[in-house]
Amino acid sequence: MLRRTAPFLRHFLLERNSSAGHSSCSREAKMSRPVQARRLEGIDKNIWVEFVKLATTYSKVNLGQGFPDFPAPDFLTEALMRVVSGGSHMLHQYTRAFGHPPLVKALAQLFEKLLGRDLDPMTNVMVTVGAYQALFCCFQALVDEGDEVIIIEPFFDCYEPMVKMAGGTPVFVPLRPNPPKDGKLMSSADWQLDPTELASKFSERTKAIVLNSPNNPLGKVFSREELGLIAELCVKHDVLCISDEVYEWLVYDGKQHIRIASLQGMWDRTVIVGSAGKTFSATGWKVGWVVGPDRLLQHLRTVHQNSVYHCATIAQEAVAQGFQRELTLYGKPESYFVQLPKELQRKRDWLIQSLNAVGMKPIIPEGTYFLVADISPFKSDVPDVPNSDEPYDYRFVKWMVKNKGLAAIPLSAFYSEAHKNNYTNFIRFCFAKEDTTLKAANDILQKWKQEKTSS
Ligand code: PMP
Ligand code: GLN
């Protein structure tokens, strides 16, 4: 049939078939040189792609990927509905490339309060497609071939491939656990940097350090002393700080989130990264931002204007209205920034108690909506496979989701290849979930424990 068609039509059909994945045609398209850019070598695997698929296929209860399963606040969804139905039709068109004016103005107003300094909404703030794009802009704009970037382990996994894509070299420094001697549960505050070890990682090749406080996955909220030490080293070695603060409002037990940019000598060398996904429990909106000095942000704008260029106007407008509400309620009990952590602390405490009761020892997080737990007492159900390439906690989570229907994330996914194997006794749970979801997780764990004790 193809043979009888006119040559141009035949070509068109072949093209179409080849894009539909017909193997005979893809053979024709084979090239003699590699198609993959070298910068992608070794970064093709992704924990979220792999474990989200597993959770979607097998889980009854998903405490894996970090997103709330409760609704975003009414004031935010109502703002979006107003924007879509009653707002100007121009809100469906492009807005300013570096951030919709009402949103950058609201962010500048808020961060002026938080940092105690005047900000220019047009030069000190930029809106991005989630915190992911904010981070991507930071690494692309500030890191060069041969530069070293210090990353504190455990770390949100994308830092490492993003540094590599920019041509930089990640240099890892671990938070070291110091278990309490009195038999109490460990807290994320018991995971600390060794000051001498941290200092040893700074050299003339160091361009930047990535700080993530509150930290994903541990929930550690860095203390003023710890931030002071990092700041001192940044100033001494003229190093930039990429400060991922997406969980800035999720801090518990009266702890305070301290912004490293507010410390002596740090404003001029820090880019703060934030996310409306975390701030307003709307991860699917993918609205993020950076706040920092123009001398750094001007280069992030260059990356942004030549890649993404623009973020969805309606989402930016609704988030702006969310921030305007929060600015009027700032510090008041009705503020979402006060209510959300209160509610999450209750959920955290409930999950701590539930995990502790079954013997899966939790590490109490001071912030974020994640909790890391020690799986040691459950390891007998999932025997080790000596010499396996796959870390034990990966196998444990895969077994758990397939056999118990409960999804989590292996902790070693948040470590570099060199250090992964030292942290395979832990898994991470997300507790930004409806009470019914947490209760269903508790039921699975209780039943599992009973089966173990009766066998
Ligand atoms: N940083 C950290 C520490 C995170 O946990 C996440 C996860 N979402 C991001 C950045 C990316 O945020 P966003 O969804 O806004 O892109
Ligand atoms: N930040 C979220 C987490 O840590 C989700 C990241 C993702 O899905 N890429 O779970």
CSV table of C-alpha atoms and ligand atoms in Angstrom, one decimal:
chain,number,residue,atom,x,y,z
A,1,MET,CA,0.0,0.0,0.0
A,2,LEU,CA,2.8,2.4,0.9
A,3,ARG,CA,4.6,1.5,-2.4
A,4,ARG,CA,1.6,2.8,-4.3
A,5,THR,CA,1.5,6.2,-2.6
A,6,ALA,CA,3.0,9.4,-4.0
A,7,PRO,CA,6.6,9.8,-2.8
A,8,PHE,CA,5.9,12.9,-0.6
A,9,LEU,CA,2.9,11.2,1.1
A,10,ARG,CA,5.0,8.0,1.6
A,11,HIS,CA,7.6,10.1,3.3
A,12,PHE,CA,4.9,11.8,5.5
A,13,LEU,CA,3.5,8.4,6.5
A,14,LEU,CA,6.9,7.0,7.3
A,15,GLU,CA,7.6,10.1,9.5
A,16,ARG,CA,4.3,9.6,11.3
A,17,ASN,CA,4.9,5.9,11.9
A,18,SER,CA,8.4,6.6,13.1
A,19,SER,CA,7.1,9.0,15.7
A,20,ALA,CA,4.5,6.4,16.7
A,21,GLY,CA,7.5,4.2,17.6
A,22,HIS,CA,7.4,1.6,14.7
A,23,SER,CA,10.7,-0.3,15.1
A,24,SER,CA,11.5,-0.7,11.3
A,25,CYS,CA,11.4,3.1,10.9
A,26,SER,CA,13.4,3.9,14.1
A,27,ARG,CA,16.1,1.6,12.7
A,28,GLU,CA,16.2,3.9,9.6
A,29,ALA,CA,16.6,6.9,11.9
A,30,LYS,CA,19.6,5.4,13.7
A,31,MET,CA,22.6,7.8,13.8
A,32,SER,CA,26.2,6.9,13.9
A,33,ARG,CA,27.1,9.3,16.7
A,34,PRO,CA,25.6,9.4,20.2
A,35,VAL,CA,22.3,11.3,20.5
A,36,GLN,CA,22.5,12.0,24.2
A,37,ALA,CA,24.3,15.1,25.3
A,38,ARG,CA,27.3,14.3,27.6
A,39,ARG,CA,25.9,16.4,30.4
A,40,LEU,CA,23.1,13.8,30.9
A,41,GLU,CA,25.4,10.9,31.6
A,42,GLY,CA,24.6,9.2,34.9
A,43,ILE,CA,21.6,11.3,35.7
A,44,ASP,CA,18.9,9.5,33.8
A,45,LYS,CA,17.5,7.6,36.8
A,46,ASN,CA,15.1,9.6,39.1
A,47,ILE,CA,13.7,8.5,42.4
A,48,TRP,CA,10.4,10.3,41.9
A,49,VAL,CA,9.7,8.8,38.5
A,50,GLU,CA,10.5,5.3,39.8
A,51,PHE,CA,8.7,5.5,43.2
A,52,VAL,CA,5.7,7.5,42.1
A,53,LYS,CA,5.0,4.8,39.5
A,54,LEU,CA,5.3,2.1,42.1
A,55,ALA,CA,3.0,4.0,44.5
A,56,THR,CA,0.4,4.5,41.7
A,57,THR,CA,0.5,0.9,40.7
A,58,TYR,CA,0.5,-0.8,44.2
A,59,SER,CA,-0.2,1.5,47.1
A,60,LYS,CA,-3.4,1.6,49.1
A,61,VAL,CA,-1.9,4.3,51.3
A,62,ASN,CA,0.6,6.7,49.9
A,63,LEU,CA,3.0,8.4,52.3
A,64,GLY,CA,5.8,8.6,49.7
A,65,GLN,CA,6.0,11.6,47.4
A,66,GLY,CA,5.6,14.9,49.3
A,67,PHE,CA,2.3,16.5,48.6
A,68,PRO,CA,-0.8,17.2,50.7
A,69,ASP,CA,-3.9,15.0,50.1
A,70,PHE,CA,-6.0,17.6,51.9
A,71,PRO,CA,-7.4,20.6,49.9
A,72,ALA,CA,-5.6,23.8,49.4
A,73,PRO,CA,-7.1,26.6,51.5
A,74,ASP,CA,-10.5,28.0,50.4
A,75,PHE,CA,-9.1,31.6,50.1
A,76,LEU,CA,-6.6,30.3,47.5
A,77,THR,CA,-9.0,28.2,45.4
A,78,GLU,CA,-11.6,31.0,45.6
A,79,ALA,CA,-9.0,33.5,44.3
A,80,LEU,CA,-8.3,31.2,41.4
A,81,MET,CA,-12.0,30.9,40.6
A,82,ARG,CA,-12.4,34.7,40.7
A,83,VAL,CA,-9.4,35.1,38.4
A,84,VAL,CA,-10.8,32.5,35.9
A,85,SER,CA,-14.4,33.6,35.9
A,86,GLY,CA,-14.6,37.2,36.8
A,87,GLY,CA,-11.1,38.5,36.3
A,88,SER,CA,-9.8,40.5,33.3
A,89,HIS,CA,-9.5,38.4,30.1
A,90,MET,CA,-5.9,39.7,29.9
A,91,LEU,CA,-5.1,37.4,32.8
A,92,HIS,CA,-5.2,34.6,30.2
A,93,GLN,CA,-2.3,36.2,28.3
A,94,TYR,CA,1.4,36.6,29.0
A,95,THR,CA,2.4,38.8,31.9
A,96,ARG,CA,5.7,40.3,32.8
A,97,ALA,CA,8.5,37.7,32.1
A,98,PHE,CA,10.2,37.9,35.5
A,99,GLY,CA,7.0,37.8,37.5
A,100,HIS,CA,3.4,39.0,37.4
A,101,PRO,CA,3.6,42.5,39.0
A,102,PRO,CA,1.0,41.9,41.8
A,103,LEU,CA,2.9,38.7,42.8
A,104,VAL,CA,6.4,40.2,42.9
A,105,LYS,CA,5.0,43.2,44.8
A,106,ALA,CA,3.4,41.0,47.4
A,107,LEU,CA,6.5,38.8,47.7
A,108,ALA,CA,8.7,41.9,48.1
A,109,GLN,CA,6.4,43.3,50.8
A,110,LEU,CA,6.5,40.0,52.7
A,111,PHE,CA,10.2,39.5,52.4
A,112,GLU,CA,10.8,43.1,53.5
A,113,LYS,CA,9.2,42.1,56.8
A,114,LEU,CA,11.0,38.8,57.0
A,115,LEU,CA,14.5,40.1,56.2
A,116,GLY,CA,14.2,43.6,57.7
A,117,ARG,CA,15.4,45.4,54.5
A,118,ASP,CA,13.9,47.3,51.6
A,119,LEU,CA,13.4,45.3,48.4
A,120,ASP,CA,12.7,46.3,44.8
A,121,PRO,CA,10.0,43.9,43.5
A,122,MET,CA,11.3,44.2,40.0
A,123,THR,CA,15.0,43.4,40.7
A,124,ASN,CA,15.0,41.5,44.0
A,125,VAL,CA,12.3,39.0,43.2
A,126,MET,CA,11.7,36.6,40.3
A,127,VAL,CA,8.8,34.2,39.8
A,128,THR,CA,9.6,30.7,38.5
A,129,VAL,CA,7.9,27.5,37.6
A,130,GLY,CA,8.1,26.0,41.1
A,131,ALA,CA,11.1,25.9,43.2
A,132,TYR,CA,12.6,23.3,40.8
A,133,GLN,CA,13.0,26.0,38.1
A,134,ALA,CA,14.3,28.5,40.7
A,135,LEU,CA,17.0,26.0,41.6
A,136,PHE,CA,17.7,25.3,37.9
A,137,CYS,CA,18.2,29.0,37.2
A,138,CYS,CA,20.5,29.3,40.2
A,139,PHE,CA,22.8,26.6,39.1
A,140,GLN,CA,22.8,27.5,35.4
A,141,ALA,CA,23.4,31.2,36.2
A,142,LEU,CA,26.0,30.9,38.9
A,143,VAL,CA,28.0,27.7,38.4
A,144,ASP,CA,30.6,27.2,35.8
A,145,GLU,CA,32.7,24.3,34.5
A,146,GLY,CA,35.2,23.3,37.2
A,147,ASP,CA,33.3,25.1,40.0
A,148,GLU,CA,32.6,23.1,43.2
A,149,VAL,CA,29.3,23.3,45.0
A,150,ILE,CA,29.0,22.1,48.6
A,151,ILE,CA,25.9,20.0,49.2
A,152,ILE,CA,24.9,19.0,52.8
A,153,GLU,CA,23.7,15.3,53.0
A,154,PRO,CA,21.0,14.1,53.1
A,155,PHE,CA,19.8,16.5,50.4
A,156,PHE,CA,16.8,17.0,48.1
A,157,ASP,CA,17.9,14.8,45.2
A,158,CYS,CA,17.8,17.3,42.3
A,159,TYR,CA,20.7,19.4,43.6
A,160,GLU,CA,23.3,16.9,42.5
A,161,PRO,CA,22.2,16.5,38.8
A,162,MET,CA,21.5,20.2,38.5
A,163,VAL,CA,25.0,21.0,39.6
A,164,LYS,CA,26.4,18.4,37.1
A,165,MET,CA,24.3,19.8,34.3
A,166,ALA,CA,25.8,23.2,34.9
A,167,GLY,CA,29.3,21.6,34.6
A,168,GLY,CA,30.0,21.9,38.3
A,169,THR,CA,31.3,19.3,40.8
A,170,PRO,CA,29.2,18.5,43.8
A,171,VAL,CA,31.2,18.2,47.1
A,172,PHE,CA,29.3,16.4,49.8
A,173,VAL,CA,29.4,17.0,53.6
A,174,PRO,CA,27.2,14.9,55.8
A,175,LEU,CA,25.0,15.8,58.8
A,176,ARG,CA,26.2,13.2,61.3
A,177,PRO,CA,23.7,11.6,63.7
A,178,ASN,CA,24.4,11.7,67.4
A,179,PRO,CA,21.7,9.5,69.0
A,180,PRO,CA,20.7,10.7,72.5
A,181,LYS,CA,22.1,8.6,75.3
A,182,ASP,CA,19.0,8.6,77.5
A,183,GLY,CA,17.0,6.3,75.2
A,184,LYS,CA,14.8,9.1,74.0
A,185,LEU,CA,13.7,9.3,70.4
A,186,MET,CA,16.2,10.9,68.1
A,187,SER,CA,15.3,14.4,66.8
A,188,SER,CA,16.4,16.0,63.5
A,189,ALA,CA,18.4,18.4,65.7
A,190,ASP,CA,20.6,15.4,66.6
A,191,TRP,CA,21.9,15.4,63.0
A,192,GLN,CA,24.7,17.9,62.9
A,193,LEU,CA,27.5,19.2,60.8
A,194,ASP,CA,31.1,18.6,62.0
A,195,PRO,CA,32.5,22.2,61.9
A,196,THR,CA,36.0,21.0,61.0
A,197,GLU,CA,34.7,18.7,58.3
A,198,LEU,CA,32.5,21.5,56.8
A,199,ALA,CA,35.4,23.9,56.8
A,200,SER,CA,37.6,21.4,55.0
A,201,LYS,CA,35.2,21.3,52.1
A,202,PHE,CA,35.7,25.0,51.3
A,203,SER,CA,38.5,25.9,48.8
A,204,GLU,CA,39.3,28.4,46.1
A,205,ARG,CA,37.3,26.2,43.7
A,206,THR,CA,34.1,26.5,45.8
A,207,LYS,CA,31.5,28.7,44.1
A,208,ALA,CA,28.5,28.0,46.2
A,209,ILE,CA,26.9,26.0,49.0
A,210,VAL,CA,23.4,24.7,48.9
A,211,LEU,CA,21.5,25.1,52.2
A,212,ASN,CA,18.1,23.6,52.7
A,213,SER,CA,16.5,24.6,56.0
A,214,PRO,CA,14.0,23.2,57.0
A,215,ASN,CA,15.7,20.2,55.4
A,216,ASN,CA,14.0,17.6,53.2
A,217,PRO,CA,14.2,14.6,54.1
A,218,LEU,CA,15.2,14.9,57.8
A,219,GLY,CA,13.1,17.9,58.8
A,220,LYS,CA,16.1,19.5,60.4
A,221,VAL,CA,15.8,23.3,61.1
A,222,PHE,CA,19.3,24.7,61.2
A,223,SER,CA,20.0,26.7,64.4
A,224,ARG,CA,21.4,30.2,64.5
A,225,GLU,CA,24.8,28.8,65.5
A,226,GLU,CA,24.9,26.4,62.6
A,227,LEU,CA,23.8,29.1,60.1
A,228,GLY,CA,26.4,31.4,61.6
A,229,LEU,CA,29.2,28.9,61.0
A,230,ILE,CA,28.1,28.4,57.3
A,231,ALA,CA,27.8,32.2,56.9
A,232,GLU,CA,31.3,32.8,58.3
A,233,LEU,CA,32.8,30.2,55.9
A,234,CYS,CA,30.9,31.8,52.9
A,235,VAL,CA,32.2,35.2,53.7
A,236,LYS,CA,35.7,34.0,54.4
A,237,HIS,CA,35.9,32.1,51.1
A,238,ASP,CA,33.7,34.5,49.0
A,239,VAL,CA,31.2,31.7,48.4
A,240,LEU,CA,27.5,32.1,47.3
A,241,CYS,CA,24.6,30.5,49.2
A,242,ILE,CA,21.6,28.9,47.4
A,243,SER,CA,19.2,28.8,50.2
A,244,ASP,CA,16.3,26.4,49.5
A,245,GLU,CA,13.6,27.5,52.0
A,246,VAL,CA,10.5,26.0,50.5
A,247,TYR,CA,9.4,24.6,53.9
A,248,GLU,CA,9.9,28.0,55.6
A,249,TRP,CA,6.5,28.1,57.3
A,250,LEU,CA,6.5,24.4,58.4
A,251,VAL,CA,8.4,24.6,61.7
A,252,TYR,CA,7.2,23.0,64.9
A,253,ASP,CA,7.5,23.2,68.7
A,254,GLY,CA,7.9,27.0,68.8
A,255,LYS,CA,11.2,26.7,66.8
A,256,GLN,CA,12.1,29.6,64.6
A,257,HIS,CA,13.1,29.5,60.9
A,258,ILE,CA,16.1,31.7,60.6
A,259,ARG,CA,16.9,33.1,57.1
A,260,ILE,CA,20.7,32.9,56.4
A,261,ALA,CA,20.3,36.0,54.2
A,262,SER,CA,19.6,38.0,57.3
A,263,LEU,CA,23.0,37.2,58.8
A,264,GLN,CA,25.9,39.5,58.6
A,265,GLY,CA,27.5,39.6,55.1
A,266,MET,CA,25.0,37.1,53.6
A,267,TRP,CA,22.4,39.2,51.7
A,268,ASP,CA,24.7,40.0,48.9
A,269,ARG,CA,25.7,36.4,48.4
A,270,THR,CA,22.4,34.5,48.9
A,271,VAL,CA,19.6,33.5,46.7
A,272,ILE,CA,16.4,32.5,48.6
A,273,VAL,CA,14.3,29.8,46.9
A,274,GLY,CA,10.6,29.5,47.7
A,275,SER,CA,7.5,27.6,46.6
A,276,ALA,CA,3.8,28.3,46.6
A,277,GLY,CA,3.3,24.6,46.4
A,278,LYS,CA,4.5,24.2,49.9
A,279,THR,CA,3.4,27.5,51.3
A,280,PHE,CA,-0.2,27.2,50.2
A,281,SER,CA,-0.5,23.3,49.9
A,282,ALA,CA,-0.9,23.5,46.2
A,283,THR,CA,2.1,21.6,44.7
A,284,GLY,CA,0.4,21.2,41.3
A,285,TRP,CA,0.3,25.0,40.7
A,286,LYS,CA,4.1,25.1,40.2
A,287,VAL,CA,4.6,28.6,41.3
A,288,GLY,CA,8.0,29.3,42.9
A,289,TRP,CA,10.3,32.3,43.3
A,290,VAL,CA,13.7,33.6,44.1
A,291,VAL,CA,14.5,36.5,46.3
A,292,GLY,CA,18.0,38.1,46.4
A,293,PRO,CA,20.3,40.9,45.4
A,294,ASP,CA,20.1,42.2,41.8
A,295,ARG,CA,23.8,41.4,41.2
A,296,LEU,CA,22.8,37.7,41.4
A,297,LEU,CA,19.2,37.8,40.2
A,298,GLN,CA,20.2,39.6,36.9
A,299,HIS,CA,21.9,36.4,35.8
A,300,LEU,CA,19.0,34.2,36.9
A,301,ARG,CA,16.8,36.4,34.7
A,302,THR,CA,19.1,35.7,31.7
A,303,VAL,CA,18.6,31.9,32.2
A,304,HIS,CA,14.8,32.4,32.7
A,305,GLN,CA,14.3,34.7,29.7
A,306,ASN,CA,16.1,32.2,27.4
A,307,SER,CA,14.4,29.0,28.7
A,308,VAL,CA,11.0,29.1,30.4
A,309,TYR,CA,10.5,32.9,29.9
A,310,HIS,CA,7.2,33.0,31.6
A,311,CYS,CA,5.0,31.3,34.2
A,312,ALA,CA,1.2,30.8,34.1
A,313,THR,CA,-0.4,34.2,34.7
A,314,ILE,CA,-3.6,33.0,36.3
A,315,ALA,CA,-1.8,30.9,38.9
A,316,GLN,CA,0.5,33.9,39.7
A,317,GLU,CA,-2.5,36.2,40.1
A,318,ALA,CA,-4.2,33.8,42.5
A,319,VAL,CA,-1.0,33.2,44.5
A,320,ALA,CA,-0.6,37.0,44.7
A,321,GLN,CA,-4.1,37.3,46.2
A,322,GLY,CA,-3.2,34.5,48.6
A,323,PHE,CA,-0.1,36.5,49.8
A,324,GLN,CA,-2.1,39.7,50.0
A,325,ARG,CA,-4.5,38.0,52.4
A,326,GLU,CA,-1.6,36.7,54.4
A,327,LEU,CA,0.0,40.1,54.6
A,328,THR,CA,-3.2,41.5,56.2
A,329,LEU,CA,-3.3,38.6,58.7
A,330,TYR,CA,0.4,38.5,59.3
A,331,GLY,CA,1.2,36.9,62.7
A,332,LYS,CA,-2.5,36.6,63.6
A,333,PRO,CA,-4.0,33.2,64.6
A,334,GLU,CA,-6.2,33.2,61.4
A,335,SER,CA,-3.1,33.4,59.2
A,336,TYR,CA,-2.6,30.2,57.1
A,337,PHE,CA,1.1,30.5,57.9
A,338,VAL,CA,0.1,30.0,61.6
A,339,GLN,CA,-2.7,27.5,61.1
A,340,LEU,CA,-0.9,25.1,58.7
A,341,PRO,CA,2.1,24.3,60.9
A,342,LYS,CA,-0.3,23.9,63.9
A,343,GLU,CA,-2.3,21.3,62.0
A,344,LEU,CA,0.8,19.6,60.6
A,345,GLN,CA,2.4,19.4,64.1
A,346,ARG,CA,-0.7,17.5,65.3
A,347,LYS,CA,-0.4,15.1,62.3
A,348,ARG,CA,3.4,14.7,62.9
A,349,ASP,CA,2.8,13.8,66.6
A,350,TRP,CA,0.2,11.3,65.6
A,351,LEU,CA,2.5,9.6,63.1
A,352,ILE,CA,5.4,9.6,65.6
A,353,GLN,CA,3.2,7.9,68.1
A,354,SER,CA,1.9,5.4,65.5
A,355,LEU,CA,5.4,4.5,64.3
A,356,ASN,CA,6.8,4.3,67.8
A,357,ALA,CA,4.0,1.9,68.8
A,358,VAL,CA,5.0,-0.6,66.1
A,359,GLY,CA,8.7,-0.2,66.7
A,360,MET,CA,9.6,1.7,63.5
A,361,LYS,CA,11.6,4.3,65.4
A,362,PRO,CA,10.8,7.8,64.1
A,363,ILE,CA,13.3,10.7,64.1
A,364,ILE,CA,11.3,13.7,65.3
A,365,PRO,CA,11.4,16.4,62.6
A,366,GLU,CA,11.6,20.0,63.7
A,367,GLY,CA,10.1,21.1,60.4
A,368,THR,CA,8.8,20.2,56.9
A,369,TYR,CA,6.1,17.6,56.4
A,370,PHE,CA,8.5,14.6,56.3
A,371,LEU,CA,9.5,12.1,58.9
A,372,VAL,CA,12.4,9.6,58.7
A,373,ALA,CA,12.0,6.3,60.5
A,374,ASP,CA,14.3,3.4,61.4
A,375,ILE,CA,13.1,0.2,59.8
A,376,SER,CA,15.5,-2.2,61.7
A,377,PRO,CA,12.9,-4.2,63.6
A,378,PHE,CA,11.0,-4.9,60.3
A,379,LYS,CA,14.1,-6.0,58.3
A,380,SER,CA,13.6,-9.7,59.0
A,381,ASP,CA,10.6,-9.7,56.6
A,382,VAL,CA,12.7,-8.4,53.8
A,383,PRO,CA,15.9,-10.3,53.7
A,384,ASP,CA,19.1,-8.7,52.5
A,385,VAL,CA,20.5,-9.8,49.1
A,386,PRO,CA,24.3,-9.7,49.5
A,387,ASN,CA,26.2,-7.9,46.8
A,388,SER,CA,23.1,-6.4,45.3
A,389,ASP,CA,23.5,-3.1,43.4
A,390,GLU,CA,20.3,-1.9,44.9
A,391,PRO,CA,20.5,-0.3,48.4
A,392,TYR,CA,18.6,-2.3,51.0
A,393,ASP,CA,16.1,0.6,51.8
A,394,TYR,CA,15.1,0.7,48.1
A,395,ARG,CA,14.2,-3.0,48.2
A,396,PHE,CA,12.5,-2.6,51.5
A,397,VAL,CA,10.2,0.1,50.2
A,398,LYS,CA,9.4,-1.8,47.0
A,399,TRP,CA,8.6,-4.9,49.1
A,400,MET,CA,6.4,-2.8,51.5
A,401,VAL,CA,4.4,-1.1,48.8
A,402,LYS,CA,3.8,-4.4,46.9
A,403,ASN,CA,3.1,-6.6,49.9
A,404,LYS,CA,1.5,-4.2,52.4
A,405,GLY,CA,0.2,-1.4,50.1
A,406,LEU,CA,2.1,1.3,52.0
A,407,ALA,CA,4.3,3.7,50.0
A,408,ALA,CA,7.3,5.6,51.4
A,409,ILE,CA,10.7,6.8,50.0
A,410,PRO,CA,14.1,5.2,50.8
A,411,LEU,CA,16.4,7.6,52.7
A,412,SER,CA,19.5,6.6,50.7
A,413,ALA,CA,17.9,8.4,47.7
A,414,PHE,CA,18.9,11.6,49.4
A,415,TYR,CA,22.6,10.6,49.5
A,416,SER,CA,25.4,10.7,47.0
A,417,GLU,CA,26.5,7.4,45.4
A,418,ALA,CA,29.5,7.3,47.6
A,419,HIS,CA,27.6,7.6,50.9
A,420,LYS,CA,24.3,5.8,50.0
A,421,ASN,CA,25.3,2.5,51.6
A,422,ASN,CA,25.8,4.0,55.0
A,423,TYR,CA,22.1,5.0,55.3
A,424,THR,CA,20.0,2.1,54.2
A,425,ASN,CA,18.1,1.5,57.5
A,426,PHE,CA,15.7,4.4,57.2
A,427,ILE,CA,12.7,5.4,55.1
A,428,ARG,CA,10.9,8.7,54.7
A,429,PHE,CA,7.2,9.2,55.2
A,430,CYS,CA,5.1,12.3,54.3
A,431,PHE,CA,2.6,13.3,56.9
A,432,ALA,CA,0.8,16.2,55.0
A,433,LYS,CA,-2.2,13.8,54.7
A,434,GLU,CA,-5.8,13.6,55.8
A,435,ASP,CA,-6.3,12.0,59.2
A,436,THR,CA,-8.1,9.1,57.4
A,437,THR,CA,-4.9,8.5,55.3
A,438,LEU,CA,-2.7,8.5,58.4
A,439,LYS,CA,-5.1,6.2,60.2
A,440,ALA,CA,-5.1,3.8,57.2
A,441,ALA,CA,-1.2,3.8,57.4
A,442,ASN,CA,-1.4,3.0,61.1
A,443,ASP,CA,-3.8,0.1,60.5
A,444,ILE,CA,-1.4,-1.4,58.0
A,445,LEU,CA,1.6,-1.1,60.4
A,446,GLN,CA,-0.4,-2.5,63.4
A,447,LYS,CA,-1.6,-5.5,61.4
A,448,TRP,CA,2.0,-6.1,60.1
A,449,LYS,CA,3.3,-6.0,63.6
A,450,GLN,CA,0.7,-8.4,64.9
A,451,GLU,CA,1.5,-10.8,62.0
A,452,LYS,CA,5.1,-10.7,63.0
A,453,THR,CA,4.5,-11.3,66.7
A,454,SER,CA,2.1,-14.2,66.0
A,455,SER,CA,4.4,-15.9,63.5
B,1,PMP,N1,13.1,22.0,47.2
B,1,PMP,C1,12.8,21.1,48.1
B,1,PMP,C2,13.6,20.9,49.3
B,1,PMP,C3,11.7,20.3,47.8
B,1,PMP,O1,11.3,19.4,48.7
B,1,PMP,C4,11.0,20.5,46.6
B,1,PMP,C5,9.8,19.5,46.4
B,1,PMP,N2,8.8,19.9,45.9
B,1,PMP,C6,11.4,21.5,45.8
B,1,PMP,C7,12.5,22.2,46.0
B,1,PMP,C8,10.6,21.7,44.5
B,1,PMP,O2,9.5,22.5,44.7
B,1,PMP,P1,8.4,22.8,43.6
B,1,PMP,O3,7.3,21.8,43.7
B,1,PMP,O4,7.8,24.2,44.0
B,1,PMP,O5,9.1,22.9,42.3
B,2,GLN,N1,9.5,17.5,46.9
B,2,GLN,C1,8.7,16.4,47.0
B,2,GLN,C2,9.3,15.3,47.9
B,2,GLN,O1,10.4,15.5,48.3
B,2,GLN,C3,8.3,15.9,45.6
B,2,GLN,C4,9.4,15.9,44.6
B,2,GLN,C5,9.0,15.3,43.3
B,2,GLN,O2,8.0,14.7,43.1
B,2,GLN,N2,9.8,15.5,42.3
B,2,GLN,O3,8.6,14.4,48.1
